[in-house]
Each structure stands twice: as structure tokens, then as C-alpha cells.
PDB file of C-alpha atoms in Angstrom:
ATOM      1  CA  UNK A 245       0.000   0.000   0.000  1.00  0.00           C
ATOM      2  CA  UNK A 246       1.324   3.403  -0.958  1.00  0.00           C
ATOM      3  CA  UNK A 247       0.422   6.679   0.660  1.00  0.00           C
ATOM      4  CA  UNK A 248       1.111   9.851  -1.271  1.00  0.00           C
ATOM      5  CA  UNK A 249       1.552  13.055   0.602  1.00  0.00           C
ATOM      6  CA  UNK A 250       1.793  16.428  -1.046  1.00  0.00           C
ATOM      7  CA  UNK A 251       0.041  18.209  -3.828  1.00  0.00           C
ATOM      8  CA  UNK A 252      -2.396  16.406  -6.066  1.00  0.00           C
ATOM      9  CA  UNK A 253      -2.177  17.079  -9.791  1.00  0.00           C
ATOM     10  CA  UNK A 254      -4.903  19.406 -10.958  1.00  0.00           C
ATOM     11  CA  UNK A 255      -7.585  17.771 -13.085  1.00  0.00           C
ATOM     12  CA  UNK A 256      -8.097  19.160 -16.553  1.00  0.00           C
ATOM     13  CA  UNK A 257     -11.077  21.438 -16.940  1.00  0.00           C
ATOM     14  CA  UNK A 258     -13.628  20.475 -19.622  1.00  0.00           C
ATOM     15  CA  UNK A 259     -12.488  23.400 -21.830  1.00  0.00           C
ATOM     16  CA  UNK A 260      -8.911  22.053 -21.853  1.00  0.00           C
ATOM     17  CA  UNK A 261      -9.896  19.195 -24.155  1.00  0.00           C
ATOM     18  CA  UNK A 262      -9.791  19.828 -27.898  1.00  0.00           C
ATOM     19  CA  UNK A 263     -13.053  19.870 -29.807  1.00  0.00           C
ATOM     20  CA  UNK A 264     -13.952  16.674 -31.642  1.00  0.00           C
ATOM     21  CA  UNK A 265     -13.542  16.357 -35.387  1.00  0.00           C
ATOM     22  CA  UNK A 266     -15.709  18.782 -37.366  1.00  0.00           C
ATOM     23  CA  UNK A 267     -19.054  17.402 -38.506  1.00  0.00           C
ATOM     24  CA  UNK A 268     -22.266  18.815 -39.926  1.00  0.00           C
ATOM     25  CA  UNK A 269     -25.779  17.447 -40.196  1.00  0.00           C
ATOM     26  CA  UNK A 270     -29.319  18.310 -41.216  1.00  0.00           C
ATOM     27  CA  UNK A 271     -32.438  17.036 -39.451  1.00  0.00           C
ATOM     28  CA  UNK A 272     -34.091  16.171 -42.807  1.00  0.00           C
ATOM     29  CA  UNK A 273     -32.332  15.711 -46.166  1.00  0.00           C
ATOM     30  CA  UNK A 274     -35.455  15.977 -48.403  1.00  0.00           C
ATOM     31  CA  UNK A 275     -38.072  18.644 -47.621  1.00  0.00           C
ATOM     32  CA  UNK A 276     -41.056  20.367 -49.187  1.00  0.00           C
ATOM     33  CA  UNK A 277     -40.859  24.101 -49.992  1.00  0.00           C
ATOM     34  CA  UNK A 278     -41.195  26.135 -46.781  1.00  0.00           C
ATOM     35  CA  UNK A 279     -40.684  23.100 -44.495  1.00  0.00           C
ATOM     36  CA  UNK A 280     -38.313  23.938 -41.634  1.00  0.00           C
ATOM     37  CA  UNK A 281     -35.296  21.769 -40.833  1.00  0.00           C
ATOM     38  CA  UNK A 282     -32.220  22.149 -38.603  1.00  0.00           C
ATOM     39  CA  UNK A 283     -28.661  22.640 -39.891  1.00  0.00           C
ATOM     40  CA  UNK A 284     -26.125  21.920 -37.162  1.00  0.00           C
ATOM     41  CA  UNK A 285     -22.424  21.320 -36.746  1.00  0.00           C
ATOM     42  CA  UNK A 286     -19.636  20.714 -34.256  1.00  0.00           C
ATOM     43  CA  UNK A 287     -15.863  21.067 -33.981  1.00  0.00           C
ATOM     44  CA  UNK A 288     -15.761  24.875 -33.847  1.00  0.00           C
ATOM     45  CA  UNK A 289     -13.961  27.103 -31.347  1.00  0.00           C
ATOM     46  CA  UNK A 290     -16.312  27.895 -28.439  1.00  0.00           C
ATOM     47  CA  UNK A 291     -17.953  31.305 -28.879  1.00  0.00           C
ATOM     48  CA  UNK A 292     -16.602  31.956 -32.379  1.00  0.00           C
ATOM     49  CA  UNK A 293     -18.700  33.522 -35.112  1.00  0.00           C
ATOM     50  CA  UNK A 294     -19.789  31.031 -37.776  1.00  0.00           C
ATOM     51  CA  UNK A 295     -20.542  32.218 -41.308  1.00  0.00           C
ATOM     52  CA  UNK A 296     -23.352  30.114 -42.900  1.00  0.00           C
ATOM     53  CA  UNK A 297     -23.872  30.148 -46.680  1.00  0.00           C
ATOM     54  CA  UNK A 298     -26.784  28.524 -48.531  1.00  0.00           C
ATOM     55  CA  UNK A 299     -26.365  28.030 -52.287  1.00  0.00           C
ATOM     56  CA  UNK A 300     -29.080  26.757 -54.656  1.00  0.00           C
ATOM     57  CA  UNK A 301     -27.990  24.364 -57.420  1.00  0.00           C
ATOM     58  CA  UNK A 302     -30.170  22.765 -60.114  1.00  0.00           C
ATOM     59  CA  UNK A 303     -29.399  20.018 -62.642  1.00  0.00           C
ATOM     60  CA  UNK A 304     -28.861  21.296 -66.189  1.00  0.00           C
ATOM     61  CA  UNK A 305     -27.417  19.849 -69.408  1.00  0.00           C
ATOM     62  CA  UNK A 306     -23.791  18.779 -69.286  1.00  0.00           C
ATOM     63  CA  UNK A 307     -21.944  15.602 -67.929  1.00  0.00           C
ATOM     64  CA  UNK A 308     -23.079  12.380 -66.165  1.00  0.00           C
ATOM     65  CA  UNK A 309     -24.803   9.256 -67.424  1.00  0.00           C
ATOM     66  CA  UNK A 310     -28.369   8.746 -66.241  1.00  0.00           C
ATOM     67  CA  UNK A 311     -31.652   7.008 -67.025  1.00  0.00           C
ATOM     68  CA  UNK A 312     -34.637   8.505 -68.796  1.00  0.00           C
ATOM     69  CA  UNK A 313     -37.013   6.223 -66.838  1.00  0.00           C
ATOM     70  CA  UNK A 314     -39.748   3.983 -68.228  1.00  0.00           C
ATOM     71  CA  UNK A 315     -37.200   1.289 -69.090  1.00  0.00           C
ATOM     72  CA  UNK A 316     -35.374   3.444 -71.630  1.00  0.00           C
ATOM     73  CA  UNK A 317     -31.747   3.998 -70.680  1.00  0.00           C
ATOM     74  CA  UNK A 318     -29.792   6.783 -72.246  1.00  0.00           C
ATOM     75  CA  UNK A 319     -26.723   8.865 -71.702  1.00  0.00           C
ATOM     76  CA  UNK A 320     -28.071  12.105 -70.257  1.00  0.00           C
ATOM     77  CA  UNK A 321     -25.490  14.769 -69.432  1.00  0.00           C
ATOM     78  CA  UNK A 322     -26.029  16.476 -66.082  1.00  0.00           C
ATOM     79  CA  UNK A 323     -24.060  19.293 -64.465  1.00  0.00           C
ATOM     80  CA  UNK A 324     -24.840  20.759 -61.102  1.00  0.00           C
ATOM     81  CA  UNK A 325     -24.159  24.481 -61.172  1.00  0.00           C
ATOM     82  CA  UNK A 326     -25.120  27.378 -58.915  1.00  0.00           C
ATOM     83  CA  UNK A 327     -28.117  29.275 -60.290  1.00  0.00           C
ATOM     84  CA  UNK A 328     -28.726  31.842 -57.587  1.00  0.00           C
ATOM     85  CA  UNK A 329     -26.747  34.227 -55.447  1.00  0.00           C
ATOM     86  CA  UNK A 330     -25.873  32.517 -52.171  1.00  0.00           C
ATOM     87  CA  UNK A 331     -27.840  33.447 -49.088  1.00  0.00           C
ATOM     88  CA  UNK A 332     -25.779  33.897 -45.931  1.00  0.00           C
ATOM     89  CA  UNK A 333     -25.981  34.764 -42.256  1.00  0.00           C
ATOM     90  CA  UNK A 334     -23.859  34.538 -39.120  1.00  0.00           C
ATOM     91  CA  UNK A 335     -24.427  32.524 -35.937  1.00  0.00           C
ATOM     92  CA  UNK A 336     -22.283  31.878 -32.847  1.00  0.00           C
ATOM     93  CA  UNK A 337     -20.774  28.608 -31.600  1.00  0.00           C
ATOM     94  CA  UNK A 338     -21.866  27.428 -28.167  1.00  0.00           C
ATOM     95  CA  UNK A 339     -19.457  26.834 -25.268  1.00  0.00           C
ATOM     96  CA  UNK A 340     -18.988  23.296 -26.591  1.00  0.00           C
ATOM     97  CA  UNK A 341     -18.145  24.451 -30.142  1.00  0.00           C
ATOM     98  CA  UNK A 342     -21.463  23.513 -31.742  1.00  0.00           C
ATOM     99  CA  UNK A 343     -24.158  25.427 -33.593  1.00  0.00           C
ATOM    100  CA  UNK A 344     -27.745  24.687 -34.596  1.00  0.00           C
ATOM    101  CA  UNK A 345     -29.922  26.903 -36.786  1.00  0.00           C
ATOM    102  CA  UNK A 346     -33.419  26.463 -38.229  1.00  0.00           C
ATOM    103  CA  UNK A 347     -33.634  26.857 -42.019  1.00  0.00           C
ATOM    104  CA  UNK A 348     -36.587  27.149 -44.431  1.00  0.00           C
ATOM    105  CA  UNK A 349     -36.116  27.018 -48.202  1.00  0.00           C
ATOM    106  CA  UNK A 350     -38.945  28.151 -50.489  1.00  0.00           C
ATOM    107  CA  UNK A 351     -37.782  27.107 -53.968  1.00  0.00           C
ATOM    108  CA  UNK A 352     -37.350  23.544 -55.246  1.00  0.00           C
ATOM    109  CA  UNK A 353     -33.831  22.400 -56.046  1.00  0.00           C
ATOM    110  CA  UNK A 354     -30.689  21.096 -54.405  1.00  0.00           C
ATOM    111  CA  UNK A 355     -29.082  23.327 -51.792  1.00  0.00           C
ATOM    112  CA  UNK A 356     -25.571  23.240 -50.344  1.00  0.00           C
ATOM    113  CA  UNK A 357     -25.304  24.511 -46.769  1.00  0.00           C
ATOM    114  CA  UNK A 358     -21.802  25.505 -45.650  1.00  0.00           C
ATOM    115  CA  UNK A 359     -20.723  26.722 -42.196  1.00  0.00           C
ATOM    116  CA  UNK A 360     -17.245  28.201 -41.690  1.00  0.00           C
ATOM    117  CA  UNK A 361     -15.764  29.275 -38.356  1.00  0.00           C
ATOM    118  CA  UNK A 362     -14.305  32.788 -38.613  1.00  0.00           C
ATOM    119  CA  UNK A 363     -11.604  32.078 -36.019  1.00  0.00           C
ATOM    120  CA  UNK A 364     -10.861  28.371 -36.496  1.00  0.00           C
ATOM    121  CA  UNK A 365     -11.470  28.133 -40.231  1.00  0.00           C
ATOM    122  CA  UNK A 366     -13.367  24.875 -39.630  1.00  0.00           C
ATOM    123  CA  UNK A 367     -15.834  24.182 -42.458  1.00  0.00           C
ATOM    124  CA  UNK A 368     -18.753  21.716 -42.546  1.00  0.00           C
ATOM    125  CA  UNK A 369     -21.083  21.153 -45.501  1.00  0.00           C
ATOM    126  CA  UNK A 370     -24.436  19.415 -46.000  1.00  0.00           C
ATOM    127  CA  UNK A 371     -26.845  19.047 -48.924  1.00  0.00           C
ATOM    128  CA  UNK A 372     -30.653  19.346 -48.813  1.00  0.00           C
ATOM    129  CA  UNK A 373     -33.145  18.687 -51.618  1.00  0.00           C
ATOM    130  CA  UNK A 374     -36.363  20.693 -51.786  1.00  0.00           C
ATOM    131  CA  UNK A 375     -38.986  18.898 -53.879  1.00  0.00           C
ATOM    132  CA  UNK A 376     -42.583  19.879 -54.683  1.00  0.00           C
ATOM    133  CA  UNK A 377     -44.074  16.787 -52.997  1.00  0.00           C
ATOM    134  CA  UNK A 378     -41.406  15.435 -50.684  1.00  0.00           C
ATOM    135  CA  UNK A 379     -41.876  11.700 -50.097  1.00  0.00           C
ATOM    136  CA  UNK A 380     -40.036   9.512 -47.606  1.00  0.00           C
ATOM    137  CA  UNK A 381     -38.970   5.900 -48.408  1.00  0.00           C
ATOM    138  CA  UNK A 382     -42.231   4.441 -46.986  1.00  0.00           C
ATOM    139  CA  UNK A 383     -44.181   6.371 -49.624  1.00  0.00           C
ATOM    140  CA  UNK A 384     -45.801   8.857 -47.234  1.00  0.00           C
ATOM    141  CA  UNK A 385     -45.477  12.583 -47.727  1.00  0.00           C
ATOM    142  CA  UNK A 386     -42.829  14.267 -45.591  1.00  0.00           C
ATOM    143  CA  UNK A 387     -44.125  15.138 -42.118  1.00  0.00           C
ATOM    144  CA  UNK A 388     -47.528  13.578 -42.939  1.00  0.00           C
ATOM    145  CA  UNK A 389     -48.526  16.476 -45.140  1.00  0.00           C
ATOM    146  CA  UNK A 390     -50.229  16.660 -48.489  1.00  0.00           C
ATOM    147  CA  UNK A 391     -48.552  18.662 -51.280  1.00  0.00           C
ATOM    148  CA  UNK A 392     -50.521  21.763 -50.175  1.00  0.00           C
ATOM    149  CA  UNK A 393     -48.967  21.519 -46.704  1.00  0.00           C
ATOM    150  CA  UNK A 394     -52.132  20.375 -44.919  1.00  0.00           C
ATOM    151  CA  UNK A 395     -52.096  17.435 -42.527  1.00  0.00           C
ATOM    152  CA  UNK A 396     -53.094  14.128 -44.093  1.00  0.00           C
ATOM    153  CA  UNK A 397     -56.169  13.118 -42.064  1.00  0.00           C
ATOM    154  CA  UNK A 398     -58.021  11.047 -44.682  1.00  0.00           C
ATOM    155  CA  UNK A 399     -58.074   7.313 -45.254  1.00  0.00           C
ATOM    156  CA  UNK A 400     -55.376   5.762 -47.408  1.00  0.00           C
ATOM    157  CA  UNK A 401     -56.852   4.224 -50.594  1.00  0.00           C
ATOM    158  CA  UNK A 402     -55.192   0.849 -49.862  1.00  0.00           C
ATOM    159  CA  UNK A 403     -56.756   0.692 -46.403  1.00  0.00           C
ATOM    160  CA  UNK A 404     -60.156   1.581 -47.861  1.00  0.00           C
ATOM    161  CA  UNK A 405     -59.952  -1.157 -50.530  1.00  0.00           C
ATOM    162  CA  UNK A 406     -58.931  -3.856 -48.045  1.00  0.00           C
ATOM    163  CA  UNK A 407     -61.656  -2.733 -45.636  1.00  0.00           C
ATOM    164  CA  UNK A 408     -64.244  -3.156 -48.399  1.00  0.00           C
ATOM    165  CA  UNK A 409     -62.836  -6.590 -49.293  1.00  0.00           C
ATOM    166  CA  UNK A 410     -63.055  -7.620 -45.619  1.00  0.00           C
ATOM    167  CA  UNK A 411     -66.609  -6.313 -45.295  1.00  0.00           C
ATOM    168  CA  UNK A 412     -67.592  -8.240 -48.453  1.00  0.00           C
ATOM    169  CA  UNK A 413     -66.068 -11.453 -47.111  1.00  0.00           C
ATOM    170  CA  UNK A 414     -67.916 -10.978 -43.803  1.00  0.00           C
ATOM    171  CA  UNK A 415     -71.207 -10.400 -45.640  1.00  0.00           C
ATOM    172  CA  UNK A 416     -70.644 -13.544 -47.755  1.00  0.00           C
ATOM    173  CA  UNK A 417     -69.987 -15.578 -44.586  1.00  0.00           C
ATOM    174  CA  UNK A 418     -73.152 -14.293 -42.892  1.00  0.00           C
ATOM    175  CA  UNK A 419     -75.162 -15.030 -46.064  1.00  0.00           C
ATOM    176  CA  UNK A 420     -73.824 -18.591 -46.168  1.00  0.00           C
ATOM    177  CA  UNK A 421     -74.805 -19.193 -42.528  1.00  0.00           C
ATOM    178  CA  UNK A 422     -78.351 -17.829 -43.103  1.00  0.00           C
ATOM    179  CA  UNK A 423     -78.904 -19.973 -46.228  1.00  0.00           C
ATOM    180  CA  UNK A 424     -77.491 -23.044 -44.480  1.00  0.00           C
ATOM    181  CA  UNK A 425     -79.831 -22.635 -41.474  1.00  0.00           C
ATOM    182  CA  UNK A 426     -82.871 -22.150 -43.714  1.00  0.00           C
ATOM    183  CA  UNK A 427     -82.058 -25.359 -45.609  1.00  0.00           C
ATOM    184  CA  UNK A 428     -81.578 -27.212 -42.333  1.00  0.00           C
ATOM    185  CA  UNK A 429     -85.000 -26.036 -41.071  1.00  0.00           C
ATOM    186  CA  UNK A 430     -86.661 -26.850 -44.391  1.00  0.00           C
ATOM    187  CA  UNK A 431     -85.288 -30.393 -44.397  1.00  0.00           C
ATOM    188  CA  UNK A 432     -86.219 -30.860 -40.701  1.00  0.00           C
ATOM    189  CA  UNK A 433     -89.825 -29.720 -41.378  1.00  0.00           C
ATOM    190  CA  UNK A 434     -90.159 -32.062 -44.358  1.00  0.00           C
TER     191      UNK A 434
END
């Protein structure tokens, strides 16, 4: 057993540790026009100003191979180029070197969001697509909305069809039982 007498080494304060590697994220990668989402990032110097730039890009004629759809494949040139002046604003990193800002984009297209720390020079980038009727992989509209932005409160056509099929099967079963009982009574009376 060892007993140490004297001064104890000071423990490092939380701010003495370097920030983690820079990273950026968006809460939703495909949105409808006007739908809010969050652009956030980490790895910045605590308290530094962060310059955020949003640039709209749209596909136009020029360079990659693609498919025309409908089973017809073709070489379709595509170039992504900026078509609008970038929109920008400034935010401030938190004490932990992170930021989080709400963003709404009104026009359809592909947007590049870039955040650059003015002191550290750290840069993070994310891409968001704004589509007229944003659909998630399950086939439902983004955020349960219809293209007009209203909540989807109606019955899905598939559910309605299967409900009608079930009701028809139930009615056929009840009809079979009624006819069967009538025949049984008729043969018992005879």
C-alpha cells in the first residue's frame, strides 16, 4: 500500500480538451418548400462567429450518365451548377463548439449549406433537396402532409380497398350461414 503526501495534480477542466472532429448534419435531407429543418455542426472554437452560406444548385445539361425512366436507358449529361446568389448569415458557436440553426427554403432544387468558423477556419457542408411533394422511403409525404402543406387526415386508398374486401367477405360468410340454417329447417320440417 502506498500513501502519497503532497500536492495532487490538478484535473483538466472540460475546456482544456480539444473539440472533436468537425461534422455537420441536417435534421431532414429531403423537404417540401417552406418546411423547416435544422442545420447543425460541431468542432468549432467555443464562442466563435460562424458564417453560414446557402447556395441553390439545379441540374442542367452537361456531364453524367443517367436514365430517362420507363425502361429506356440513355446517356443524359447532367451538371450541377449554382443558379442563384448565395444566401448567408452569421451565428455563434456554443461553449462546446457547436451550432444549430433552423432553415426554411422556399424554392425547389438542391441546396448546399456551408458553415465556416471565422476564427478556427473549420468548415462543414451538407446538402438538402427541396422537392414539390417530398416523399419519404415508406411512400408517405414528408411530415404527414399533403402537397398543399395540410395534414393528411383522410383514409389511405389501400386501407379503404382492403376494408371493403373484408366487409364483403364478412357479408358472404353471414349469407352462407343464413342460407345453411334455412335449408336445415326446411329439411327438418319435411
